[in-house]
Coordinates of C-alpha atoms and ligand atoms in Angstrom, one line a residue:
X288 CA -18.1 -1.1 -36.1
X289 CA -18.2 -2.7 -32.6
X290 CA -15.8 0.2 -31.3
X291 CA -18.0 1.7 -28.4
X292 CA -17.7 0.9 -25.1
X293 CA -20.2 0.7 -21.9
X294 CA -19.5 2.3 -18.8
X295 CA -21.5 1.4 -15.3
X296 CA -20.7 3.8 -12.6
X297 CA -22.6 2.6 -9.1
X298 CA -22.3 5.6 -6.9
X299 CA -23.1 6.3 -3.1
X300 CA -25.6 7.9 -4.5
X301 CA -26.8 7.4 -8.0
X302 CA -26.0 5.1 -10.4
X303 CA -24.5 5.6 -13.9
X304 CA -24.2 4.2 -17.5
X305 CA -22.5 6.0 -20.1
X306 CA -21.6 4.7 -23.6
X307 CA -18.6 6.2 -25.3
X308 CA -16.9 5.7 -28.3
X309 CA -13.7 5.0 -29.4
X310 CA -12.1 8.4 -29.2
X311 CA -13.6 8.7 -25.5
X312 CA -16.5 11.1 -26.5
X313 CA -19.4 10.3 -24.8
X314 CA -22.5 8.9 -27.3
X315 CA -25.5 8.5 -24.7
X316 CA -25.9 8.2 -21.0
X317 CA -28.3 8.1 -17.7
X318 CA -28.5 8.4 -14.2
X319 CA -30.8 7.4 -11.2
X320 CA -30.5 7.8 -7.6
X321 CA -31.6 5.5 -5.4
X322 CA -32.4 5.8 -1.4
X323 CA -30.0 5.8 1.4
X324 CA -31.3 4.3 4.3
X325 CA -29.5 5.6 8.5
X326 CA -31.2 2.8 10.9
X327 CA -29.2 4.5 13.4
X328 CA -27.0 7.3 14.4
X329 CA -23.7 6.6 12.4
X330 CA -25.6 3.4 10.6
X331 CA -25.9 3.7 6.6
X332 CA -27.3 0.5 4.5
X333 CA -28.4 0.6 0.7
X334 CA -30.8 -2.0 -0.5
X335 CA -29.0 -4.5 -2.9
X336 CA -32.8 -5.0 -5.2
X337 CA -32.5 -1.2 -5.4
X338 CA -28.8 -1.1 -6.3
X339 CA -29.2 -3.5 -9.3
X340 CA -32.8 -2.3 -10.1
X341 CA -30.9 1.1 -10.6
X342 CA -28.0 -0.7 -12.6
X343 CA -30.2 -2.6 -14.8
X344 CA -32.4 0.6 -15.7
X345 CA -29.8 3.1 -16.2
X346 CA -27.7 0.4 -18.4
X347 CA -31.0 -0.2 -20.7
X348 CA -31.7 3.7 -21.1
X349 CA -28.2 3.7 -22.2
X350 CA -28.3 1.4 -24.2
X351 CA -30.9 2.2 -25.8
X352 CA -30.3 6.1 -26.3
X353 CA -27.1 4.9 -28.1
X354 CA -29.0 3.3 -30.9
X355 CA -26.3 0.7 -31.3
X356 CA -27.5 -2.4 -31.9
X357 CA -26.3 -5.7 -30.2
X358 CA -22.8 -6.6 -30.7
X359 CA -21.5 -2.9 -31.8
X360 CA -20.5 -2.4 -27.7
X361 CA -16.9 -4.2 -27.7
X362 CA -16.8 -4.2 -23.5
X363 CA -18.4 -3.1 -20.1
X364 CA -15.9 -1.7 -17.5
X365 CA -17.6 -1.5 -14.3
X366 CA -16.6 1.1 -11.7
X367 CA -18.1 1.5 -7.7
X368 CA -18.3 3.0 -4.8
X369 CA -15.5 0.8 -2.8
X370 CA -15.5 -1.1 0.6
X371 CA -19.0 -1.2 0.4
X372 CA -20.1 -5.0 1.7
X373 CA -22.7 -7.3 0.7
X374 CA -23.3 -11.3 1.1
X375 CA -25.7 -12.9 -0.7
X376 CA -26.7 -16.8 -0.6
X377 CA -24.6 -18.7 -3.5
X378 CA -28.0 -20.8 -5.0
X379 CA -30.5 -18.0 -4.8
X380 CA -28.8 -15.2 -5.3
X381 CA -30.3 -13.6 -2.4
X382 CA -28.7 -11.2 0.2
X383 CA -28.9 -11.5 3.7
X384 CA -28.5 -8.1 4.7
X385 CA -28.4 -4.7 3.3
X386 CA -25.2 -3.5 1.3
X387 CA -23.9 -1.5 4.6
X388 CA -22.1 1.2 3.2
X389 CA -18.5 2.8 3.6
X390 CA -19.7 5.9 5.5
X391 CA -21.4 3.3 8.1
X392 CA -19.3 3.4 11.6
X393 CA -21.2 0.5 13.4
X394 CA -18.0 -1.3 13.9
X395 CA -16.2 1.6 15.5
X396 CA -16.1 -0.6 19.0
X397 CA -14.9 -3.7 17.5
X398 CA -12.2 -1.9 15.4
X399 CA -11.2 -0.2 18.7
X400 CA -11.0 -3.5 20.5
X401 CA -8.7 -5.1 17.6
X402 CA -6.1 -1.6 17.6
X403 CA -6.2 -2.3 21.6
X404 CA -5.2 -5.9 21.2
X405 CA -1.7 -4.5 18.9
X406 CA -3.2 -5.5 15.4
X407 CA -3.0 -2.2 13.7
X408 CA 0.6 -2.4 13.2
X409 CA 0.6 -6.0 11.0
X410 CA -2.9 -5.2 9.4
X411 CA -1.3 -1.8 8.1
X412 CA 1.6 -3.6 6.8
X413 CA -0.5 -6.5 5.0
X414 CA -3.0 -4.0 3.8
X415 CA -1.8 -0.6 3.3
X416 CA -4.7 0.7 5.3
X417 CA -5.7 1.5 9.0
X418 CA -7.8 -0.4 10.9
X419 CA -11.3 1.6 10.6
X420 CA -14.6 0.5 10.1
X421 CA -14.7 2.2 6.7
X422 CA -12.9 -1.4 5.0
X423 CA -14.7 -3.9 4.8
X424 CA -13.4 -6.8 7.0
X425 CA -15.6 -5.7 10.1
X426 CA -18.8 -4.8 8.2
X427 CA -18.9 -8.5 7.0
X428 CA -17.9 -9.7 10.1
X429 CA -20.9 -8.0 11.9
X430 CA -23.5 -9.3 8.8
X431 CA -22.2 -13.3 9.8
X432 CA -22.8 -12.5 13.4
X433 CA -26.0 -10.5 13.2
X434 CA -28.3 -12.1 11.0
X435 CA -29.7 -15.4 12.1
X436 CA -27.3 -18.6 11.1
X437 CA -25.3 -16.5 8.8
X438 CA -21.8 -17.8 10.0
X439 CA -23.2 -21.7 9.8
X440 CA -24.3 -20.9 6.1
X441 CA -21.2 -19.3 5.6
X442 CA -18.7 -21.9 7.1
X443 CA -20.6 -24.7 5.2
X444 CA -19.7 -22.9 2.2
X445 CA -23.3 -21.8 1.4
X446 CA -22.2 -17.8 0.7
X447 CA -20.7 -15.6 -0.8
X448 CA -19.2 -12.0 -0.2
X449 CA -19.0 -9.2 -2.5
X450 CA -18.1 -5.1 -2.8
X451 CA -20.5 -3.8 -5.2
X452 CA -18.3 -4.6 -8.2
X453 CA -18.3 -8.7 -7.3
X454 CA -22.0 -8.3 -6.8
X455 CA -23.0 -6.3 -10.0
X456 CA -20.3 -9.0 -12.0
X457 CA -21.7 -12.0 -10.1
X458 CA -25.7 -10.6 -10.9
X459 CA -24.8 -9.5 -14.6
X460 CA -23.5 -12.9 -15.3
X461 CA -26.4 -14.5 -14.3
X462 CA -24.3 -16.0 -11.1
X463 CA -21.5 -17.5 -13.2
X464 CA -18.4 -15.3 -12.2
X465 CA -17.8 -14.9 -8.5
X466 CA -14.7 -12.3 -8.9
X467 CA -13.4 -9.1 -7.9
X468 CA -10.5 -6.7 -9.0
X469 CA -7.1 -6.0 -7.0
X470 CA -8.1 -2.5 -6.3
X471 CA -11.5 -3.6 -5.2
X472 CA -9.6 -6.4 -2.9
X473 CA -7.3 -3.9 -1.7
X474 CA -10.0 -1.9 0.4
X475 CA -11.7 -4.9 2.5
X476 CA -8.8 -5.8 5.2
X477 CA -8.4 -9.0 4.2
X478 CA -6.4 -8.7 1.0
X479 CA -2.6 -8.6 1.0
X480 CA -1.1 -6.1 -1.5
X481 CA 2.1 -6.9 -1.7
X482 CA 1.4 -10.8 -2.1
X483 CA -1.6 -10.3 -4.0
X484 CA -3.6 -12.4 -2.1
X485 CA -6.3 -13.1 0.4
X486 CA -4.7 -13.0 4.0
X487 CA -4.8 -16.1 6.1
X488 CA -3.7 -14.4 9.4
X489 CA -6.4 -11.5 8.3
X490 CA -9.2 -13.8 8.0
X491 CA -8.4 -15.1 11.0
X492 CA -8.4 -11.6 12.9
X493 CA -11.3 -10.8 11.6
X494 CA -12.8 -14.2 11.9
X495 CA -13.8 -14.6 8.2
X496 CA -14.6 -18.1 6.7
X497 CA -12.4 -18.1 3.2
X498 CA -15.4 -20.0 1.1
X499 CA -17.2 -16.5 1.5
X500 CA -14.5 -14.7 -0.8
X501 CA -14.3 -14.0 -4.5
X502 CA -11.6 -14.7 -6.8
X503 CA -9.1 -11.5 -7.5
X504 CA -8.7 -11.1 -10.8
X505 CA -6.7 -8.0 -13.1
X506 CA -8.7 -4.6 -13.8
X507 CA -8.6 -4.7 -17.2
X508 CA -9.0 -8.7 -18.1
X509 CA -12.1 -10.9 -18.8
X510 CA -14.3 -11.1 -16.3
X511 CA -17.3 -13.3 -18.3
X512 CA -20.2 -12.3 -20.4
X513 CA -23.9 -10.4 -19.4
X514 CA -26.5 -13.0 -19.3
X515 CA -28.8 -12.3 -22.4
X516 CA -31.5 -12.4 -20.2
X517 CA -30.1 -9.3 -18.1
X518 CA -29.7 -7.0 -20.8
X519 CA -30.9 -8.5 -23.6
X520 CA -27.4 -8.9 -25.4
X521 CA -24.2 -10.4 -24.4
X522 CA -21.6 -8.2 -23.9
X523 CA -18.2 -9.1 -22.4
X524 CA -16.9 -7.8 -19.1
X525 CA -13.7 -6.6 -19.3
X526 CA -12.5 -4.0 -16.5
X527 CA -13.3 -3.2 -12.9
X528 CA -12.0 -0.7 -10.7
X529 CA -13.1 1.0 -7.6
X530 CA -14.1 4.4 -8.3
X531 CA -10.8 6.4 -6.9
X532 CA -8.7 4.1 -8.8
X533 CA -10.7 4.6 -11.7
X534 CA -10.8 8.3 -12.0
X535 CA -7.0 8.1 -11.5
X536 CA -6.9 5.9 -15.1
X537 CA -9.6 8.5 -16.3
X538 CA -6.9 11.0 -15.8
X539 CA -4.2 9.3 -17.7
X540 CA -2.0 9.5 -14.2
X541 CA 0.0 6.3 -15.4
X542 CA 3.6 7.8 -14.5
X543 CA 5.1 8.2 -10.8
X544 CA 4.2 11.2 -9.3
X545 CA 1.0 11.7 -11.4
X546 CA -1.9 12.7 -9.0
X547 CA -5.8 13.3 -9.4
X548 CA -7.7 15.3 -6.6
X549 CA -11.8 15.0 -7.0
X550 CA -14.5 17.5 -5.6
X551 CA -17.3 16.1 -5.0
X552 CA -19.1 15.3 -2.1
X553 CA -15.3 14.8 -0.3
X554 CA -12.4 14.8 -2.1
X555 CA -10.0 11.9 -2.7
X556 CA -6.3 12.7 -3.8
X557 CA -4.9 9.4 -5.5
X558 CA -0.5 9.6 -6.4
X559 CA 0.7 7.0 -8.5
X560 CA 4.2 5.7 -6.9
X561 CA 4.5 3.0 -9.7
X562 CA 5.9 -0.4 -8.6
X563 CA 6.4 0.9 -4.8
X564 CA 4.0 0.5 -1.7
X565 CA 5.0 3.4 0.2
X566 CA 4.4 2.7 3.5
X567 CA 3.3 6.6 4.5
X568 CA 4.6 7.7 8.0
X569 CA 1.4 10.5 7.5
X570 CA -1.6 8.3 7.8
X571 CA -2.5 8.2 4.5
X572 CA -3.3 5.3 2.6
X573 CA -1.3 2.7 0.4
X574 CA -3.3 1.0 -2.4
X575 CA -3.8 -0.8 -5.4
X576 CA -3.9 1.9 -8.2
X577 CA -4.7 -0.9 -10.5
X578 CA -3.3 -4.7 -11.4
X579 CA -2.2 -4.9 -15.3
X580 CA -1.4 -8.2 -16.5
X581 CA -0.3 -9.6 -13.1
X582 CA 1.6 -6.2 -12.6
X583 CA 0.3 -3.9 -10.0
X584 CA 1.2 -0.3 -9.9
X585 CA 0.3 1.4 -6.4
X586 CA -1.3 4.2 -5.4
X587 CA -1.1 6.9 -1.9
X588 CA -4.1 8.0 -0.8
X589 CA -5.7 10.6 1.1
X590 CA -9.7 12.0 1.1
X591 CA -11.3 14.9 2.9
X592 CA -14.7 14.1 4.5
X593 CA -16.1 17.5 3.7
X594 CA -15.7 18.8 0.5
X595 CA -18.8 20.5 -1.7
X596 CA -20.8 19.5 1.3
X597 CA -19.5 22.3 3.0
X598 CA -21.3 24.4 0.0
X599 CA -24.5 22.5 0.5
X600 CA -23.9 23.2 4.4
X601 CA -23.9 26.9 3.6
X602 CA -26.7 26.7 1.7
X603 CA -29.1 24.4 3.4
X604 CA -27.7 24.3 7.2
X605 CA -26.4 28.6 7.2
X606 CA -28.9 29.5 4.3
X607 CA -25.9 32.1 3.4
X608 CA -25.7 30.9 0.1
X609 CA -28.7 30.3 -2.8
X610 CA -26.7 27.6 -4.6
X611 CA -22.8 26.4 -4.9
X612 CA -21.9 27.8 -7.9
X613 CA -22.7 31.3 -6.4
X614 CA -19.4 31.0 -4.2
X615 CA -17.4 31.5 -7.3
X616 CA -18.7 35.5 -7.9
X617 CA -19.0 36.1 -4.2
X618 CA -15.2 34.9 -3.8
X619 CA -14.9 37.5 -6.8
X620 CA -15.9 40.0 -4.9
X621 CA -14.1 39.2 -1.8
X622 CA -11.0 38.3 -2.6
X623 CA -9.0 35.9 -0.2
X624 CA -9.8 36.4 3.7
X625 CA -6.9 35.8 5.7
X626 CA -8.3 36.8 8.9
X627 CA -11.4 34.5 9.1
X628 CA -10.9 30.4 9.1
X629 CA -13.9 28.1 8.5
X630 CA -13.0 24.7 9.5
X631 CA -15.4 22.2 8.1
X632 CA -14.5 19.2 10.4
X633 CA -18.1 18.1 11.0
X634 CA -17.5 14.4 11.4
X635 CA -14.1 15.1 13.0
X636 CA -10.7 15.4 10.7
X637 CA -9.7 12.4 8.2
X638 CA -5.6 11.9 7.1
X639 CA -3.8 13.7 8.0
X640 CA -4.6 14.1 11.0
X641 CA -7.4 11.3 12.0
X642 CA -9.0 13.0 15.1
X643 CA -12.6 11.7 15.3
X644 CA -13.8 13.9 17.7
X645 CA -12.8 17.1 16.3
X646 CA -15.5 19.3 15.5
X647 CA -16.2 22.1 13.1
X648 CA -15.7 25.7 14.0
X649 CA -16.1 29.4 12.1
X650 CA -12.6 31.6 14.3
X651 CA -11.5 34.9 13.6
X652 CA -14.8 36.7 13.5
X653 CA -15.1 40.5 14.3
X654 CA -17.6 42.5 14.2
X655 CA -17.5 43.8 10.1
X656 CA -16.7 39.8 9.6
X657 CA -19.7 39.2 6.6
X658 CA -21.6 36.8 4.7
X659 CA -19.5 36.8 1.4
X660 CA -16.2 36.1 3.6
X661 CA -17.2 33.7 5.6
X662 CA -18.6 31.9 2.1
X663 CA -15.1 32.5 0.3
X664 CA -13.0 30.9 3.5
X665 CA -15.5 28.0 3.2
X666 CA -13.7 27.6 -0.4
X667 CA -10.5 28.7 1.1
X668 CA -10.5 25.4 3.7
X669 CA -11.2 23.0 1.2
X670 CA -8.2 24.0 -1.0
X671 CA -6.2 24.0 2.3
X672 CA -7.2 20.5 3.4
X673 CA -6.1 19.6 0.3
X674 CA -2.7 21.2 1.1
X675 CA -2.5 19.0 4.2
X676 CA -2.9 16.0 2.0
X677 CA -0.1 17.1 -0.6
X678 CA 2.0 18.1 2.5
X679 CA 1.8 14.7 4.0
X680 CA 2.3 13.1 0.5
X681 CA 5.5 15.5 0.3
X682 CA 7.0 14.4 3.8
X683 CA 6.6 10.3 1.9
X684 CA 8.8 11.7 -0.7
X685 CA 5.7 12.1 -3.2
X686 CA 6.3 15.3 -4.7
X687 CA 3.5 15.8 -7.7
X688 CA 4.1 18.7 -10.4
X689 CA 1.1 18.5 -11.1
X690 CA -2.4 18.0 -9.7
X691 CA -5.4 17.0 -11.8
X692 CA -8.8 17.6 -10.6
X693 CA -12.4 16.6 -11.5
X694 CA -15.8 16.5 -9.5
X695 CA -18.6 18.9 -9.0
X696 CA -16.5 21.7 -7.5
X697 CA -13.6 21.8 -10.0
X698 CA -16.3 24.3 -12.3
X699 CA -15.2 27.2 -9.8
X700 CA -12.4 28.8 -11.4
X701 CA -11.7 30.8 -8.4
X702 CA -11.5 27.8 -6.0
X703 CA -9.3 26.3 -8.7
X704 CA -6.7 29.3 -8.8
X705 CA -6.8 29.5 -5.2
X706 CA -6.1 25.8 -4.7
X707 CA -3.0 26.3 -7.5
X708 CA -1.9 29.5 -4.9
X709 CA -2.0 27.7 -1.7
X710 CA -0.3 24.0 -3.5
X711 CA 2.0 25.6 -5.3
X712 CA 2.1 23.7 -8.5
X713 CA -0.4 24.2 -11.3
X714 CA -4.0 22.6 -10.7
X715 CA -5.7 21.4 -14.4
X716 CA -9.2 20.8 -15.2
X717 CA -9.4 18.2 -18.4
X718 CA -12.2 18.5 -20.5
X719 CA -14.3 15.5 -20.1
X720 CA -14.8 15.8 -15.7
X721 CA -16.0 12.5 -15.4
X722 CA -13.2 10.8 -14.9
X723 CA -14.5 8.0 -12.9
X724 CA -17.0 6.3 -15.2
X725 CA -14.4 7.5 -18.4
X726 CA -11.7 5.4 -16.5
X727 CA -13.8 2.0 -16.0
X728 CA -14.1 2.4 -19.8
X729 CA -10.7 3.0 -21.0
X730 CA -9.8 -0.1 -19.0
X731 CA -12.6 -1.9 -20.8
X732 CA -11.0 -0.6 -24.0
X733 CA -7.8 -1.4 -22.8
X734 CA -9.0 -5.2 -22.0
X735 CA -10.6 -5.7 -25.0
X736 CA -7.8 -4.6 -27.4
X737 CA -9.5 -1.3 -28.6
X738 CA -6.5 0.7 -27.0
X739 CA -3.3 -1.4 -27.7
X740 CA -1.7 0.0 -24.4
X741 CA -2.1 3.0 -21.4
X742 CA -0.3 5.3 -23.4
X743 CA -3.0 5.5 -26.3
X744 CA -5.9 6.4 -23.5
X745 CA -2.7 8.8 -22.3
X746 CA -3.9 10.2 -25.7
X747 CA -7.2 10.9 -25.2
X748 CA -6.7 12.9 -22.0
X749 CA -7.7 16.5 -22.6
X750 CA -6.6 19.7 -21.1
X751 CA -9.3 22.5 -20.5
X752 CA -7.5 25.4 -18.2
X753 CA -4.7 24.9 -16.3
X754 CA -3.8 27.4 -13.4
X755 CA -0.8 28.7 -12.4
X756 CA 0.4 29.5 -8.8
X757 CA 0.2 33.4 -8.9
X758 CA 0.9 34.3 -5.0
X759 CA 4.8 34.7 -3.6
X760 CA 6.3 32.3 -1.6
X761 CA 5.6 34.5 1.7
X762 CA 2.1 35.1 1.1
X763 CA 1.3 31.4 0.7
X764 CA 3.3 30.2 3.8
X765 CA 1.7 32.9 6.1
X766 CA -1.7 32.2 4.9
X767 CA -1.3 28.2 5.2
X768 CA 0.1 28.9 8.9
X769 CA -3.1 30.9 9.9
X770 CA -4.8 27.7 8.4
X771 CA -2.7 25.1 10.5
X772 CA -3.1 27.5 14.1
X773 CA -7.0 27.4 13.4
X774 CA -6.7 23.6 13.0
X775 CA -4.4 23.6 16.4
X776 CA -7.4 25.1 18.3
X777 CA -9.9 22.5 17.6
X778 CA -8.5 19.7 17.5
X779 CA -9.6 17.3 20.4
X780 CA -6.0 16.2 21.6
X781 CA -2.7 18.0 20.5
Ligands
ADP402 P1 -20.8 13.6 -5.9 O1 -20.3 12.8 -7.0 O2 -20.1 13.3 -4.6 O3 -22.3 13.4 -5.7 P2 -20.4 15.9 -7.5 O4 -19.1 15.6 -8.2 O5 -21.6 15.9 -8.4 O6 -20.6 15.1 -6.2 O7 -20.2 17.4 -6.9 C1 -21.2 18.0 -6.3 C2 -20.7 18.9 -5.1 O8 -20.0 20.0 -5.7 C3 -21.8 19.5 -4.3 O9 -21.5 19.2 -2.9 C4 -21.8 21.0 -4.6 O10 -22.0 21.7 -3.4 C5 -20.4 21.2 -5.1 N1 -20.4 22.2 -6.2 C6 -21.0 22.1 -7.4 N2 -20.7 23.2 -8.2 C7 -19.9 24.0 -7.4 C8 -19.2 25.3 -7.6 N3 -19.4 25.9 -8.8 N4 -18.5 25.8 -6.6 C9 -18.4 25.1 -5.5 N5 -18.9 23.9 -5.2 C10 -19.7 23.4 -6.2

């Protein structure tokens, strides 16, 4: 049987392998997390050895926990954290520079010069995106200017640039296959969805040499072979995806409309709009969803900043709460506060509203305000942040019926009914919450012919609650108003 497939999840923070089998039920897996490095205020760089040291391990113990032997995997779908940037030198394989990561605002000035020279408008329309150091374009821009005779190498042809998914493809393979996928392209600034192509005009913006760039390939397609001596056996390549896009797939959210919200650190809301890249008059995000046999199908995106951090805020930072899962019991207890409003904007407020310099607050407190209530509207803002998001997807004409959720949080049932109250439309949890690393191998599966087409992984998707909107229509428009008025009053401009 050579029905299993292999999974490789690289994180922000740790790095995944899981091996499944056909039926999408997981046979062996293993994590490692590896060190984040902050040079400076707003500055965060991983180390590229440690990124594929912590590929290469995790893969192995994989591997090896299966107790497959070689040739029973069928494919690898790789999966990453996106827009993360690396360039390394074509004939040594070395990089020149730490991978600086997404979260990494060093290019906030130069971004601000480029929206005050009028580029926003036609680097939106190319790109789907806003012009913010979180893409790519600028980070790789600063590594050619800032480390010594990198844009010489570069124009001459000597390097090349990656997201983590190029890099892992173009290590795994031993330096053979210099590719990305469309939803990986989509995120740098430089890649044209609706041509599906690298952007002359944006690589001239953003001054980028086009030898440096990969070759954009489909997510589910063949993307070359492991080098035996990587990991020891040669298994094809056959799916990448950045991680967003990829939990979306591991969701089964292949029709219009369909839309995955995770919990995790943040939270990223993904709506498929099939064949159509909405242009969203909300500041959200159009994407590449994914790119299926030259076909792409896009995707509207919005992400919180603060999510389950705000628990681990509580916890560490307040020391009001022993551990995250406690907030479910306490918000028991308490029952939904109306009068208190935690605001968790503690690097400012992302779509819709994009105000950078908006900080966090805790309003409505009186004087038998407590502990357990200040905990439960912690839970309360996350589900209506997410409200904002569905709101602004709403006024695109995105109207899901639907949401499905995955991610750390999404084991709080309360939260869960809560966020099903204040959406109105039922929230479902499937079974298997790893959605991320499940989708890079159904794509795999997908490539390799193990599923003949999206709607047998459609199949595999598993329900494990759903919840119901329970509150009247009054209730929830009251309580989403005192959300919106507590967001009025700390907002930097209004
Ligand atoms: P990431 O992939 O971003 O590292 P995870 O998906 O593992 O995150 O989710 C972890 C986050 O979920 C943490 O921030 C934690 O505070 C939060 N979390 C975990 N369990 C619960 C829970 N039962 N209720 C609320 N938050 C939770």
């Amino acid at each position: 049987m050579t029905d299993y497939l292999l999974a490789i999840d690289q994180g922000t923070s740790s790095s995944r392998a899981i091996v499944f089998d056909a039926s999408a039920q997981k046979i062996s897996s293993a994590q490692q997390e590896f060190a984040q490095h902050y040079p400076q205020p707003g500055w965060v760089e991983h180390e590229p050895e440690a990124i594929w040291a912590s590929v290469v391990d995790v893969t192995q113990q994989a591997l090896t926990a299966s107790k497959l032997k070689e040739g029973q995997i069928a494919a690898l779908g790789i999966t990453n954290q996106r827009e993360t940037t690396l360039v390394w030198d074509r004939d040594t394989g070395e990089c020149l520079y730490n991978a600086i990561v997404w979260q990494d605002r060093r290019t906030a000035k130069r971004c601000a010069e480029l929206k005050k020279a009028g580029a926003e408008g036609a680097v939106a329309a190319k790109t789907g995106l806003r012009l913010d150091p979180y893409f790519s374009a600028t980070k790789l821009a600063w590594i050619l200017d800032n480390v010594d005779g990198a844009r010489k190498r570069a124009e001459a042809g000597k390097l090349a640039f990656g997201t983590i998914d190029c890099f892992l493809l173009w290590r795994l393979t031993d330096g053979r296959v210099h590719a990305t996928d469309a939803s990986n392209a989509a995120r740098t600034l430089l890649f044209n969805i609706h041509d599906q192509c690298w952007d002359d005009e944006l690589l001239r913006l953003f001054n980028i040499p086009a030898s440096l760039l990969p070759e954009v390939r489909d997510c589910a397609g063949d993307f070359g072979v492991c080098a035996k001596t990587v990991l020891g056996s040669e298994i094809p390549i056959r799916a990448m995806a950045g991680d967003q896009q990829a939990a979306l797939v591991g969701q089964a959210g292949f029709e219009p409309g369909m839309t995955k919200s995770t919990y995790g650190t943040g939270c990223f809301v993904i709506t498929n709009t099939g064949d159509t890249a909405l242009q969203s008059h909300n500041k959200l995000l159009t994407t590449v969803a994914w790119r299926l046999a030259g076909k792409v199908t896009y995707a509207l995106e919005g992400s919180l900043f603060v999510a389950g951090s705000a628990m681990q805020w509580l916890r560490d930072e307040l020391q009001i709460l022993d551990a995250a899962p406690d907030s479910q019991s306490i918000a028991e207890r308490t029952g939904i506060v109306g009068n208190i409003h935690v605001v968790p904007a503690f690097a400012g407020l992302g779509a819709p509203y994009w105000d950078a310099e908006a900080r966090g607050a805790i309003l409505g407190l009186s004087r038998d305000s407590n502990r357990d209530q200040i905990i439960t509207a912690t839970l309360q803002a996350i589900a209506y942040q997410t409200r904002d998001l569905s709101q602004a997807m709403a006024d695109d004409g995105v109207r899901p019926a639907v949401i499905r959720v995955d991610g750390g949080m999404v084991s709080n049932d309360w939260f869960l009914q809560f966020l099903a109250d204040v959406l109105g439309i039922p929230v479902e949890r499937p079974v298997n919450v790893e959605s991320t690393v499940l989708g890079a191998a159904c794509l795999a599966g997908l490539s390799c012919g193990l599923y003949p087409s999206l709607q047998e992984i459609a199949g595999l998707w598993q329900s494990d609650a759903k919840f119901r909107p329970q509150m009247d229509d009054a209730r929830r428009q009251e309580l989403y108003a005192g959300w919106l008025a507590a967001v009025a009053r700390i907002r930097s401009t209004n």
